[in-house]
XYZ file of C-alpha atoms in Angstrom:
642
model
C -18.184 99.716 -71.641
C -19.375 96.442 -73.124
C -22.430 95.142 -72.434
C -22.421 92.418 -69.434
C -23.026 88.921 -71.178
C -23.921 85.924 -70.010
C -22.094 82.494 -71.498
C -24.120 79.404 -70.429
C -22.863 77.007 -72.709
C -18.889 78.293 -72.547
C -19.538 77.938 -68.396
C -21.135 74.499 -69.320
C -19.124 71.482 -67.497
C -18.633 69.093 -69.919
C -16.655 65.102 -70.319
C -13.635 64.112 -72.693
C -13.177 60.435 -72.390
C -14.095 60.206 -68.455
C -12.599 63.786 -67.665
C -14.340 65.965 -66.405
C -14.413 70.010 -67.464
C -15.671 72.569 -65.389
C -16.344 75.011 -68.379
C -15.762 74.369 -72.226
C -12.589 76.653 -72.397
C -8.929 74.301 -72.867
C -5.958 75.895 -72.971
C -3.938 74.670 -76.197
C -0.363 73.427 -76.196
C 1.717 76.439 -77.006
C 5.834 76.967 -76.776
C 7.215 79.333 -74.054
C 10.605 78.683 -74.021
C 10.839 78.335 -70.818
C 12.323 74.577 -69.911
C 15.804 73.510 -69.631
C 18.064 73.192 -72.345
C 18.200 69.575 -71.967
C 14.110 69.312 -72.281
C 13.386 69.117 -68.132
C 10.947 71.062 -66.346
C 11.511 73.852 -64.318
C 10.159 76.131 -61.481
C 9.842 78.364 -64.339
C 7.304 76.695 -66.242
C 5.829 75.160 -63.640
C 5.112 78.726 -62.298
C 3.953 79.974 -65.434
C 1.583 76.911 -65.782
C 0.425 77.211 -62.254
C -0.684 80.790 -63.153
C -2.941 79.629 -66.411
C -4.506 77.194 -64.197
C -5.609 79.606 -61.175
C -7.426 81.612 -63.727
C -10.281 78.915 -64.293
C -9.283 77.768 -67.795
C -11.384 73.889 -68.010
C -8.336 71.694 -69.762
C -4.822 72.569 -70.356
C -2.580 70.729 -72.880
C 0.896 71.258 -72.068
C 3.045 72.110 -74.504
C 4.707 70.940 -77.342
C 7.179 68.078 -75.990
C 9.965 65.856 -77.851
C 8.873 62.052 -78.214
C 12.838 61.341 -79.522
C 16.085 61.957 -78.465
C 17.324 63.273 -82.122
C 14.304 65.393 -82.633
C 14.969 69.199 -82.144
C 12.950 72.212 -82.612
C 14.355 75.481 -81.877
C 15.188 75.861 -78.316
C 14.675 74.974 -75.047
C 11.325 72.120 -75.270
C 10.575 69.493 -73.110
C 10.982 66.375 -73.629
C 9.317 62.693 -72.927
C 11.582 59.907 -74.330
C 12.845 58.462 -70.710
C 12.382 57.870 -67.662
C 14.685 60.893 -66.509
C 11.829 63.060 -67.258
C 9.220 61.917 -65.055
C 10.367 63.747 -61.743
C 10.461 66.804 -63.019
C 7.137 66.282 -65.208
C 5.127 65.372 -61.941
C 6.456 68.399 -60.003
C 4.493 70.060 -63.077
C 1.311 67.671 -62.897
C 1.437 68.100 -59.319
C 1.602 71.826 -59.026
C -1.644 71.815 -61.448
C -3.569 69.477 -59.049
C -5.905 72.010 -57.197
C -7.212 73.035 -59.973
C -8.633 70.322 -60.186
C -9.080 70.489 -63.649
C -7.561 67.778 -66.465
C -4.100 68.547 -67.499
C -2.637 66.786 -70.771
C 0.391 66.886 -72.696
C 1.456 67.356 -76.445
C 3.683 64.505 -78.145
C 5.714 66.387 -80.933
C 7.871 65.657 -83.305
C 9.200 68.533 -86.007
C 10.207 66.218 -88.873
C 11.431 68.277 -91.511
C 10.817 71.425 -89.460
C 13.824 70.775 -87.079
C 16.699 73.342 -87.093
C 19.288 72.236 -84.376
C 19.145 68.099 -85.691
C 18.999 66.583 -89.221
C 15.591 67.355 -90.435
C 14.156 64.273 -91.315
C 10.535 63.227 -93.579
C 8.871 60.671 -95.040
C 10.055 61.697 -98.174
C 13.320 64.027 -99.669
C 11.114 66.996 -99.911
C 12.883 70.266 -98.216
C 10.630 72.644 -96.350
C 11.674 75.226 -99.023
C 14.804 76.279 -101.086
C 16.686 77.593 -98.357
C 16.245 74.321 -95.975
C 18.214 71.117 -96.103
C 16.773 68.051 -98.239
C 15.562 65.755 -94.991
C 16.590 62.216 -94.263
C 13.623 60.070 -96.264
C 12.443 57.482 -92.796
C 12.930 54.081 -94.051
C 10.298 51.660 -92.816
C 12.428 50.882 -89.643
C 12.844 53.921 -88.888
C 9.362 54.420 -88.881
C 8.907 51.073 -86.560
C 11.342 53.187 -84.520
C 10.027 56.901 -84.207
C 6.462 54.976 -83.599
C 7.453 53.227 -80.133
C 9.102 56.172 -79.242
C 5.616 57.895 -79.371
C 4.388 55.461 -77.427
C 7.472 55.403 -74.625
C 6.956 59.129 -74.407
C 2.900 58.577 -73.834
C 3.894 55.961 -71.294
C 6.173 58.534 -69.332
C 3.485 61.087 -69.977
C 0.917 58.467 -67.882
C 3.762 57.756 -64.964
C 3.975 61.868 -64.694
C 0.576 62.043 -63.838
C -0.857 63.376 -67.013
C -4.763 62.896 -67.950
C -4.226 62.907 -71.321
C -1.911 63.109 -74.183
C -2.069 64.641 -77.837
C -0.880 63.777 -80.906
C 0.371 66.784 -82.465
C -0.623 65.876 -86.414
C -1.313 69.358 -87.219
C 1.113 72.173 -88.894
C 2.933 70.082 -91.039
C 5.087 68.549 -88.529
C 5.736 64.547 -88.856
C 2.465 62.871 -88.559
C 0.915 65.931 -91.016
C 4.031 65.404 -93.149
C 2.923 61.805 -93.929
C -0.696 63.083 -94.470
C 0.191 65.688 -97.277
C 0.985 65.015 -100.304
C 3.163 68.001 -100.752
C 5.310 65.963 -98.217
C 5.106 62.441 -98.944
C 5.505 61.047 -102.142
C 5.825 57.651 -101.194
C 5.094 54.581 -102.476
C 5.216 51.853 -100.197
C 2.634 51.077 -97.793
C 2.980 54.957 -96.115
C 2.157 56.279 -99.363
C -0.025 57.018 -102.440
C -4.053 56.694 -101.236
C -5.156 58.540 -98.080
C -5.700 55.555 -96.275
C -2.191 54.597 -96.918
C -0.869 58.288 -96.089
C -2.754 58.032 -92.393
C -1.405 55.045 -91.920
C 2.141 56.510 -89.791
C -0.563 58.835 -87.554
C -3.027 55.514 -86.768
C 0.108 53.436 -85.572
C 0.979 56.251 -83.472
C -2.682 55.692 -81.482
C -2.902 51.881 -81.875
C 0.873 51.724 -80.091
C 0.138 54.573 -77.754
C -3.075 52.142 -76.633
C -1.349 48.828 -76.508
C 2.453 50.553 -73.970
C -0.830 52.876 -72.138
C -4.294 50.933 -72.080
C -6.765 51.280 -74.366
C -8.747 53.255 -71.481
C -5.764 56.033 -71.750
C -7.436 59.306 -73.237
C -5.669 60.210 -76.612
C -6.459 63.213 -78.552
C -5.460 64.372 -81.581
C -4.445 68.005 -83.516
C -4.765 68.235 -87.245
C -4.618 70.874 -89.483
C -8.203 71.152 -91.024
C -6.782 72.417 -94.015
C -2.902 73.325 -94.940
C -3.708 76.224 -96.524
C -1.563 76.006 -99.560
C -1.842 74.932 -103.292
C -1.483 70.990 -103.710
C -2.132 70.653 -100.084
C -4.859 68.444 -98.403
C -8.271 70.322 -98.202
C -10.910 69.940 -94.965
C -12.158 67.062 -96.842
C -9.155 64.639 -96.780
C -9.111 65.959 -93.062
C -12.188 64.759 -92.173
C -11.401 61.419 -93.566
C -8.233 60.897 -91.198
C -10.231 62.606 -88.806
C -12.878 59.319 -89.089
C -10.236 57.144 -89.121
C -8.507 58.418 -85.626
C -11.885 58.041 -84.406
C -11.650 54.093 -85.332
C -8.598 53.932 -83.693
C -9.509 55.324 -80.919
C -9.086 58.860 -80.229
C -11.321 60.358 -77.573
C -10.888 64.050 -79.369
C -9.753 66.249 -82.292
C -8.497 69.849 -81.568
C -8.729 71.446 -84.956
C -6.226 74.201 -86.640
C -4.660 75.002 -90.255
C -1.848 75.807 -91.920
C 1.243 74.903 -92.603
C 5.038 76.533 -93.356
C 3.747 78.234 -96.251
C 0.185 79.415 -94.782
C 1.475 80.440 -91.150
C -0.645 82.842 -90.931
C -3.664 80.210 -90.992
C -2.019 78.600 -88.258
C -1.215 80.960 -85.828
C -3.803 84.133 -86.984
C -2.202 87.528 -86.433
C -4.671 90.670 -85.635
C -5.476 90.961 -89.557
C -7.353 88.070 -89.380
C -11.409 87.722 -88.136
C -12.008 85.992 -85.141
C -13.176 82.817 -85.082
C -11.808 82.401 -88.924
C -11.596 78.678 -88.656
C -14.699 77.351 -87.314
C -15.816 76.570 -90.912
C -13.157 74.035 -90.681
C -14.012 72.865 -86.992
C -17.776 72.623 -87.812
C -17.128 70.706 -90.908
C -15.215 68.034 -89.590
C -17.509 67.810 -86.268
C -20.032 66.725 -88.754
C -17.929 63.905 -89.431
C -16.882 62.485 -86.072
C -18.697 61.598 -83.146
C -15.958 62.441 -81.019
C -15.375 66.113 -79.394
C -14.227 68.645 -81.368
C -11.586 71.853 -79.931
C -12.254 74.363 -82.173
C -8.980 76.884 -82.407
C -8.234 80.413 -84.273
C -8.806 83.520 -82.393
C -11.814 82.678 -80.485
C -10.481 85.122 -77.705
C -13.620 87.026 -77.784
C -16.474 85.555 -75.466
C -19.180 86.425 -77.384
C -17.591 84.795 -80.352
C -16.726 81.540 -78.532
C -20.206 80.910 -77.083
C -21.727 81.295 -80.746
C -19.427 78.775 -82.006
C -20.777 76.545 -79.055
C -24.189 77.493 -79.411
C -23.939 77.237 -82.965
C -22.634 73.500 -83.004
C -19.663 74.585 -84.857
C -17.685 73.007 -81.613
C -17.887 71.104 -78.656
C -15.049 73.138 -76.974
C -13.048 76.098 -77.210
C -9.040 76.675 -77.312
C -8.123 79.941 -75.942
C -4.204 80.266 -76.466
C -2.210 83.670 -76.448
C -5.692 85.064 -74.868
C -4.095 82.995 -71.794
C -0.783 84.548 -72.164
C -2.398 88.180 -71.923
C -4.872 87.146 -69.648
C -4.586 84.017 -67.196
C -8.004 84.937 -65.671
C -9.906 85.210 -69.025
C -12.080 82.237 -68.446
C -12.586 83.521 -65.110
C -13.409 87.200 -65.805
C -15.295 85.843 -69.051
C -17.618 83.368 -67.561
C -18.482 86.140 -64.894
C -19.524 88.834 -67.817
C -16.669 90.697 -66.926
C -15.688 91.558 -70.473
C -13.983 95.188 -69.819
C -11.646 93.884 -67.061
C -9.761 91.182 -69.797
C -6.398 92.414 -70.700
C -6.773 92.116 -74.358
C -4.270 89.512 -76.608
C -3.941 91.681 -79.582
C -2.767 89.130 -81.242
C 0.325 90.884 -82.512
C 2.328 86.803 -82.216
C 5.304 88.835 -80.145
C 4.930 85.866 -77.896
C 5.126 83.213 -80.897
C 8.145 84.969 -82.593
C 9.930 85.276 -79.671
C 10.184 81.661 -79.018
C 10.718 81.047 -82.666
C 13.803 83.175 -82.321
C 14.718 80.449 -79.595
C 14.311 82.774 -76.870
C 11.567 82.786 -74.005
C 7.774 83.892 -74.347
C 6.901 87.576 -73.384
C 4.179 89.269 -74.086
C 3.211 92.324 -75.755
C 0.213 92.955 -72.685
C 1.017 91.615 -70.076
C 4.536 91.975 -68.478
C 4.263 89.078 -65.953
C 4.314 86.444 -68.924
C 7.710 84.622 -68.612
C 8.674 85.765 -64.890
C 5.574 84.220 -63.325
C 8.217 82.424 -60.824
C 9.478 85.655 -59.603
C 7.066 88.392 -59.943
C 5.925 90.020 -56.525
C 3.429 92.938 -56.694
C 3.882 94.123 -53.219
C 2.939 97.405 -52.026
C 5.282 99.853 -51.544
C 7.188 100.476 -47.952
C 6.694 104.190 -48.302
C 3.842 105.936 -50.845
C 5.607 108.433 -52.854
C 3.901 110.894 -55.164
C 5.144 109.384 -59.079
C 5.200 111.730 -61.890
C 4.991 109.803 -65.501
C 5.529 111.496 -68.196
C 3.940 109.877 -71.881
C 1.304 107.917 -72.120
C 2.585 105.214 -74.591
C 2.949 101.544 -73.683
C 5.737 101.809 -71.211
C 3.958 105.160 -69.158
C 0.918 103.156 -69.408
C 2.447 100.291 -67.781
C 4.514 102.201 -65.482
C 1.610 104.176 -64.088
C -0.179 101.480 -63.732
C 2.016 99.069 -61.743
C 3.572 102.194 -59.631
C -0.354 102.512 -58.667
C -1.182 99.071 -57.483
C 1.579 99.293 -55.466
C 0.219 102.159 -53.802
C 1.767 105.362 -54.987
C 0.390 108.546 -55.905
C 0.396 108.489 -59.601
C -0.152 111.217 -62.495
C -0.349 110.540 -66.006
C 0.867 113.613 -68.045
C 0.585 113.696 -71.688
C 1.464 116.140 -74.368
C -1.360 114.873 -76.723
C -5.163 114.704 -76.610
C -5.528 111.056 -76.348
C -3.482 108.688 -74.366
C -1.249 106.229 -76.068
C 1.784 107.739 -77.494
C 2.622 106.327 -80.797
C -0.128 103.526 -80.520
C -2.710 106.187 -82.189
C -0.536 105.674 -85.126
C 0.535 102.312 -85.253
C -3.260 101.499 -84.902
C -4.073 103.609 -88.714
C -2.438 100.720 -90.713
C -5.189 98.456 -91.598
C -3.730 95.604 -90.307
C -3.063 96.691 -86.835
C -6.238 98.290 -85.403
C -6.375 95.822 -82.711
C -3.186 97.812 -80.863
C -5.858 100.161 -79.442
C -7.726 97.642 -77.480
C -4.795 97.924 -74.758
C -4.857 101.695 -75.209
C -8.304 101.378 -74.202
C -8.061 98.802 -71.644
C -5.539 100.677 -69.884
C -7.222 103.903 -69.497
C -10.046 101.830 -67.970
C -7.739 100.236 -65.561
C -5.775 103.473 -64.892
C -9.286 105.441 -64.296
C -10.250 102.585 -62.003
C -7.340 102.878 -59.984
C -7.709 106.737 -59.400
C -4.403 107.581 -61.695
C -5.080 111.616 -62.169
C -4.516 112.114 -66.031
C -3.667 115.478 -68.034
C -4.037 115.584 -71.675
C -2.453 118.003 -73.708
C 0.359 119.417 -71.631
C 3.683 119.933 -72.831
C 5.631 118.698 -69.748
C 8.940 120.793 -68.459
C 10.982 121.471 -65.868
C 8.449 124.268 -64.618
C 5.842 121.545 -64.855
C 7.315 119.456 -62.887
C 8.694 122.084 -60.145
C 5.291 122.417 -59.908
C 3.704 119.475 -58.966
C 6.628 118.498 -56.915
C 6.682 114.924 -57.510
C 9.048 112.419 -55.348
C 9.956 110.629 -58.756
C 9.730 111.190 -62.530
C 9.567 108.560 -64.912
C 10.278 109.828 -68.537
C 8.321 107.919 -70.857
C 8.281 110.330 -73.871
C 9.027 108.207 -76.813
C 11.240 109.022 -79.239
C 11.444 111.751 -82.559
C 11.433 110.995 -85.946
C 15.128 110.248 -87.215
C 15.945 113.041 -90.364
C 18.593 111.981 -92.192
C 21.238 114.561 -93.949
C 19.850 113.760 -97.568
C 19.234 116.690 -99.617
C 15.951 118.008 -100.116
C 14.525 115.842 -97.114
C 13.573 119.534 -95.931
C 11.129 120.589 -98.912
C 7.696 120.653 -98.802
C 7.035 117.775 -101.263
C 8.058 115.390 -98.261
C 6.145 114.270 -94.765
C 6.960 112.206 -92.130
C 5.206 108.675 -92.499
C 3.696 109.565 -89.278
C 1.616 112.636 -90.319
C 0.232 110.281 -93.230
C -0.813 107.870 -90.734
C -2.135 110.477 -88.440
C -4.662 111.653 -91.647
C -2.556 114.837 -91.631
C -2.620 115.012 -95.009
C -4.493 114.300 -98.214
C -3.768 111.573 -100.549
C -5.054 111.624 -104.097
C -5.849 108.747 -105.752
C -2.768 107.771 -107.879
C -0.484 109.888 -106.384
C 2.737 108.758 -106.750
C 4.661 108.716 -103.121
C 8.112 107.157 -102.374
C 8.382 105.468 -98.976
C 12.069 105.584 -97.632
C 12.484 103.251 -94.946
C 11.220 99.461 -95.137
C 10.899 98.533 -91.730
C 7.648 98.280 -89.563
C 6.428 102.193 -89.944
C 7.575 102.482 -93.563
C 5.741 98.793 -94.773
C 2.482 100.107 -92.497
C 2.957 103.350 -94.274
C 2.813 102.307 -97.178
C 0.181 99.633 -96.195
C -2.205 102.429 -95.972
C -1.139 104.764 -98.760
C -2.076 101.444 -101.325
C -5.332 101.245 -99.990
C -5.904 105.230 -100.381
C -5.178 104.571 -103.725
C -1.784 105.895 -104.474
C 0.930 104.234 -106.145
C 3.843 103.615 -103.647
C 7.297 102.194 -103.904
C 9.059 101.434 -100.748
C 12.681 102.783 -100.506
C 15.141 100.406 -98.410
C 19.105 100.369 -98.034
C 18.671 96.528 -95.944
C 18.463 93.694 -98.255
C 14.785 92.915 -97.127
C 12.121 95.178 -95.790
C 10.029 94.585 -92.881
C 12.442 94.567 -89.984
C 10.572 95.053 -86.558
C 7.892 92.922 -87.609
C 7.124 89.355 -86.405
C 7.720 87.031 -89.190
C 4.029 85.800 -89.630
C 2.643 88.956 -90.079
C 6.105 90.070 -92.007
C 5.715 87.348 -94.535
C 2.076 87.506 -95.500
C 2.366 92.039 -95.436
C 5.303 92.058 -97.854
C 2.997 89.698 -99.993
C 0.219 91.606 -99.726
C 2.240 95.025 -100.821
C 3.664 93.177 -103.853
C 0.314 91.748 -104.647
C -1.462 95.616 -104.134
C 1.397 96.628 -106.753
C 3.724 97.853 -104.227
C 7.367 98.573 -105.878
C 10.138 97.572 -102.882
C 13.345 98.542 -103.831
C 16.045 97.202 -101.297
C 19.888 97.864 -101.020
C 18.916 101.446 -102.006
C 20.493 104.574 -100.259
C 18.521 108.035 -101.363
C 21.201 110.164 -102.424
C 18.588 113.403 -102.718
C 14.914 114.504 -103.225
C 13.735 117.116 -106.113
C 9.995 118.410 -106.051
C 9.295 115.625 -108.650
C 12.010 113.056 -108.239
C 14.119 110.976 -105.820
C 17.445 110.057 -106.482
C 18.747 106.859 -105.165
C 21.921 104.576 -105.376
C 22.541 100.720 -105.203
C 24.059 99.592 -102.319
C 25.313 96.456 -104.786
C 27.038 98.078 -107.376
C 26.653 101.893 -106.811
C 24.745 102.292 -109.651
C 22.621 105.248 -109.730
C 18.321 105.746 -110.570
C 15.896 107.798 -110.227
C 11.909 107.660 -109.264
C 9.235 110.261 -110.405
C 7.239 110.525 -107.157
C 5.183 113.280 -106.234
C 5.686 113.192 -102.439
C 8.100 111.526 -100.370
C 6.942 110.026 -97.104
C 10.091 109.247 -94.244
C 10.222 106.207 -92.178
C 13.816 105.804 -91.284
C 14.053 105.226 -87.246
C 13.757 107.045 -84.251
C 15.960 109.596 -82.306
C 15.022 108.939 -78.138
C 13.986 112.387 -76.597
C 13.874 111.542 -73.189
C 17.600 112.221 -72.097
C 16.846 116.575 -72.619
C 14.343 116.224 -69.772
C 16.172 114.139 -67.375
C 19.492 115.642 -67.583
C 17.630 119.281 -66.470
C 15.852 117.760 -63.522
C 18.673 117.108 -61.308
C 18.648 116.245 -57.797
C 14.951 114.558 -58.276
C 14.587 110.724 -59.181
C 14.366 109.876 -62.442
C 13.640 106.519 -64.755
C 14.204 106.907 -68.722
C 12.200 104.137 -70.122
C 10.930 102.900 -73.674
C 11.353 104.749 -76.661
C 12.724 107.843 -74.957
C 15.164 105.984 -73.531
C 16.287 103.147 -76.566
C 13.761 102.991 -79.763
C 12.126 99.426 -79.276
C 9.332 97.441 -79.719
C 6.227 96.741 -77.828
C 7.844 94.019 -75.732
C 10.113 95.976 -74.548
C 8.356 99.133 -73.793
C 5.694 97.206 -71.330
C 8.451 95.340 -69.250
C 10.429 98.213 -69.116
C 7.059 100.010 -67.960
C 6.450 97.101 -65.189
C 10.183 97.398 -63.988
C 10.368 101.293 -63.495
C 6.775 100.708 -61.531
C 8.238 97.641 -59.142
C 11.659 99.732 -58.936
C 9.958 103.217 -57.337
């Protein structure tokens, strides 16, 4: 149990331009998904907004939103550029009203990060060799894409908004005139930083003169982009003073860029609170309120930076998408009842993928328009068997809705596979919802067994109404010869500790996706000397793309060998033979062990097929090998469907 807190100056009411906070916690701009296709709002998002704001969040920004009729970004996003969006925009303003707390809106535009439209920039610089060269803006263009900010502000204002943002962060189209690894201009848009700011200041001057000057604009920028020949906090803070001039009322500061993702949307590798240095730096520049941003989804981290002066305010983002009463529960000390954001980015590459936000935690995230928690017509007695995300979720959801529920687990420790996924180093933070769940599940009176191997005579026992079969899935073993000797383990036992590893062993990974790249994660920093074995053309499938990009980089960089479009042909005490899937050329690797990571056979079907005439729900792993995501809705579903 964590120590009750108290958070004064995150509880703190505080004033942004004439709007007034309750607390210091805002709620950033951040892309569900969820609109229309053709940018309108829905009951969806309205619903899912709705929720945020019941859970006592101070500010929300709305997110991301199109300010131009050619700008795309990669799926459903709303958009501001006419009047046909105003209806369904104050539905969404309107539906956020008792809250009573300020609601705001994000004007976006992608620039040379659009994927569905012509990409365009201030100058012909591609986002990277695999992108199209973007449409260099000619000065009229400019004129153009700069009154559209300011018709979309003025819709923003008609919809009932508070506020509006400028999003100038991330490398999108007012950061791409900022950086010179974007704009190598040289007309009056380009060359000093003065001249570089100059596209982001019109956007405020115009968005003052369609709005009034009384109009509350803010601003995002990206403190720092993070890569090499990029513009450091310093340049920032000198646009930053320059907004101020113009008129902005406050600057929500992030990082990053395409190349440093990672800085802009921190996975669970990173420390909390990693980019206050850049918040507290530029706060010392303006007189205007800074939002500091990064991981600040642990209280006692978010009051220091307040306390601290490193910020005037806090952004709490995919916290809110675990949790829509973490202000709430924070601001009463009621640290152990937060569902914890784990900050695996499930929810960010989802909608990356152009598809709509879940999340890893929290089920309801996405269906907030439909989901009903209502107690059951008839208490049953529910059997679940594995405790890994999905039993978690399922006993846990069949309980609040008022069934007798028993947790049975074949292991010492609840959490299925999450004991193991936790052991690479840069996922530890998976067994914060391990532990927050057995809290919850305790709480609720859920009677748990540890160590049982569950069978039929188990279950004739206990005589349950329904079983759900949550047993996760086996270890796939491949017909490869020699995969049976002793010189080779399953990846799991290594990242159970089951096993010693010398330093400079030499062990061959085969299998490149999320258990294989953890696997051999952790074998690096045990000091052995790994090479990843992979018939795909790229390792790392499973993982979100943030955290995929920057692990396969820090593998290579830890002197990882990855070997892809390689099929192991056989395994020797001392050797591993292996062929190209290219051009069925044949090579060999001395290795002195061989560690398997090559997918998952489900091992829930045995149990259910010899339990007949009793109801039974095969779910997660044991039913289909999936991810996270998956395993926690199908958890919630099996609990709303007994």
């Amino acid at each position: 149990m964590r120590e009750t807190s108290t958070f004064a100056r995150l509880a703190a009411p505080f004033e942004v331009a004439g709007l007034q906070l309750p607390n210091r916690v805002v709620m950033p701009a951040m892309g569900t998904g969820l609109p229309e296709h053709d940018g309108s709002c829905n009951d969806a998002t309205i619903a899912y907004y709705r929720r945020r704001a019941e859970g006592g969040v101070g500010m929300i920004t709305i997110e991301a939103s199109l300010v131009s009729p050619d700008a795309y970004g990669v799926g459903p996003e709303l958009r501001l550029h006419g009047e046909q969006f105003v209806p369904g925009l104050t539905r969404l303003v309107d539906a956020l009203r008792p809250s009573g707390i300020p609601v705001g809106i994000q004007l976006w535009h992608p620039g040379r990060q659009t994927l569905l439209g012509e990409p365009i920039a201030p100058s012909p610089i591609p986002l990277s060799s695999r992108t199209p060269v973007p449409h260099e803006l000619t000065v009229e263009e400019i004129a153009t894409l700069v009154d559209y900010y300011a018709l979309s502000a003025w819709v923003s204002k008609e919809a009932g908004f508070d506020f509006v943002e400028i999003h100038g962060a991330h490398c999108y189209l007012p950061c791409e005139f900022i950086s010179p690894l974007s704009n190598r201009r040289t007309d009056a848009y380009g060359g000093s930083l003065e001249n570089r700011a100059r596209f982001p200041l019109e956007l405020v001057e115009a968005i003052r003169g369609r709005c009034g000057p009384d109009y509350p604009v803010m601003y995002r920028i990206s403190g720092a982009e993070g890569a090499d020949g990029g513009f450091e906090v310093e340049d920032a803070a000198a646009v930053c003073r320059l907004l101020e001039a113009a008129g902005v009322c406050a600057i929500s500061v992030s990082a990053g860029n395409w190349y440093a993702l990672h800085q802009t949307i921190g996975p669970m590798f990173l420390p909390r609170g990693f980019l206050l240095p850049l918040a507290e730096r530029i706060r010392g520049a303006v007189d205007v309120p800074v939002i500091a941003v990064g991981r600040l989804d642990d209280p006692d981290v978010a009051e220091r930076a307040l306390a601290d002066g490193q910020a005037d305010l806090v952004a709490v983002g995919r916290a809110l998408i675990a949790d829509p009463d973490w202000p709430r529960k924070a601001l009463a000390g009621e640290l152990d009842e937060i569902r914890p954001c784990m900050s695996c980015n499930a929810c960010v590459d989802l909608v990356a993928n152009a598809q709509q936000a879940r999340c890893a935690v929290n089920p309801e995230v996405g269906r907030d328009h439909t989901w009903r928690l209502e107690a059951a017509s008839r208490p049953r007695r529910v059997m679940v068997v594995g405790s890994g995300p999905a039993g978690l979720e399922a006993a846990r959801i069949a309980r609040l809705r008022g069934h007798e529920v028993s947790l049975w687990e074949r292991d010492s420790a609840l959490g299925g596979k999450l004991d193991v996924a936790s052991r690479a180093p840069s996922k530890g933070a998976v067994l914060s919802f391990r532990d927050y769940e057995a809290r919850v599940l305790d709480g609720l009176g859920v009677e748990i067994h540890l160590g049982v191997e569950v069978d039929e005579g188990t279950i004739a026992a206990e005589r349950p109404d329904v079983v759900v079969v949550a047993t996760g899935a086996d270890p796939l073993v491949p017909p490869i010869p020699g995969i049976a000797g002793p010189n080779v383990i399953d990846a799991q036992e290594i990242l159970h500790g089951r096993g010693e590893v010398a330093p400079g062993e030499r062990l061959a990974v085969v299998g490149g996706s999320a258990t294989g790249c953890e696997t051999a994660e952790w074998l690096v920093a045990a000091g052995a000397e790994v090479t990843i074995v992979e018939m795909l053309p790229s390792v790392g499938q499973g993982i979100e793309l943030i955290t995929r990009r920057h692990l396969i980089t820090e593998l290579r960089e830890a002197g990882v060998t990855i070997l892809t479009n390689a099929k192991v042909t056989s395994i020797e005490p001392l050797a591993l033979h292996f062929e190209s899937m290219v051009d069925g050329s044949a090579g060999t690797l001395e290795v002195d062990r061989v560690a398997t990571a090559v997918g998952w056979r489900p091992r829930g079907a045995a149990l259910a097929e010899r339990l007949a005439g009793t109801e039974v729900h095969v779910l997660g792993d044991a039913d289909r090998p999936g991810d996270f995501v998956g395993a926690i809705n199908a958890g919630a579903d099996a609990g709303l469907a007994v």
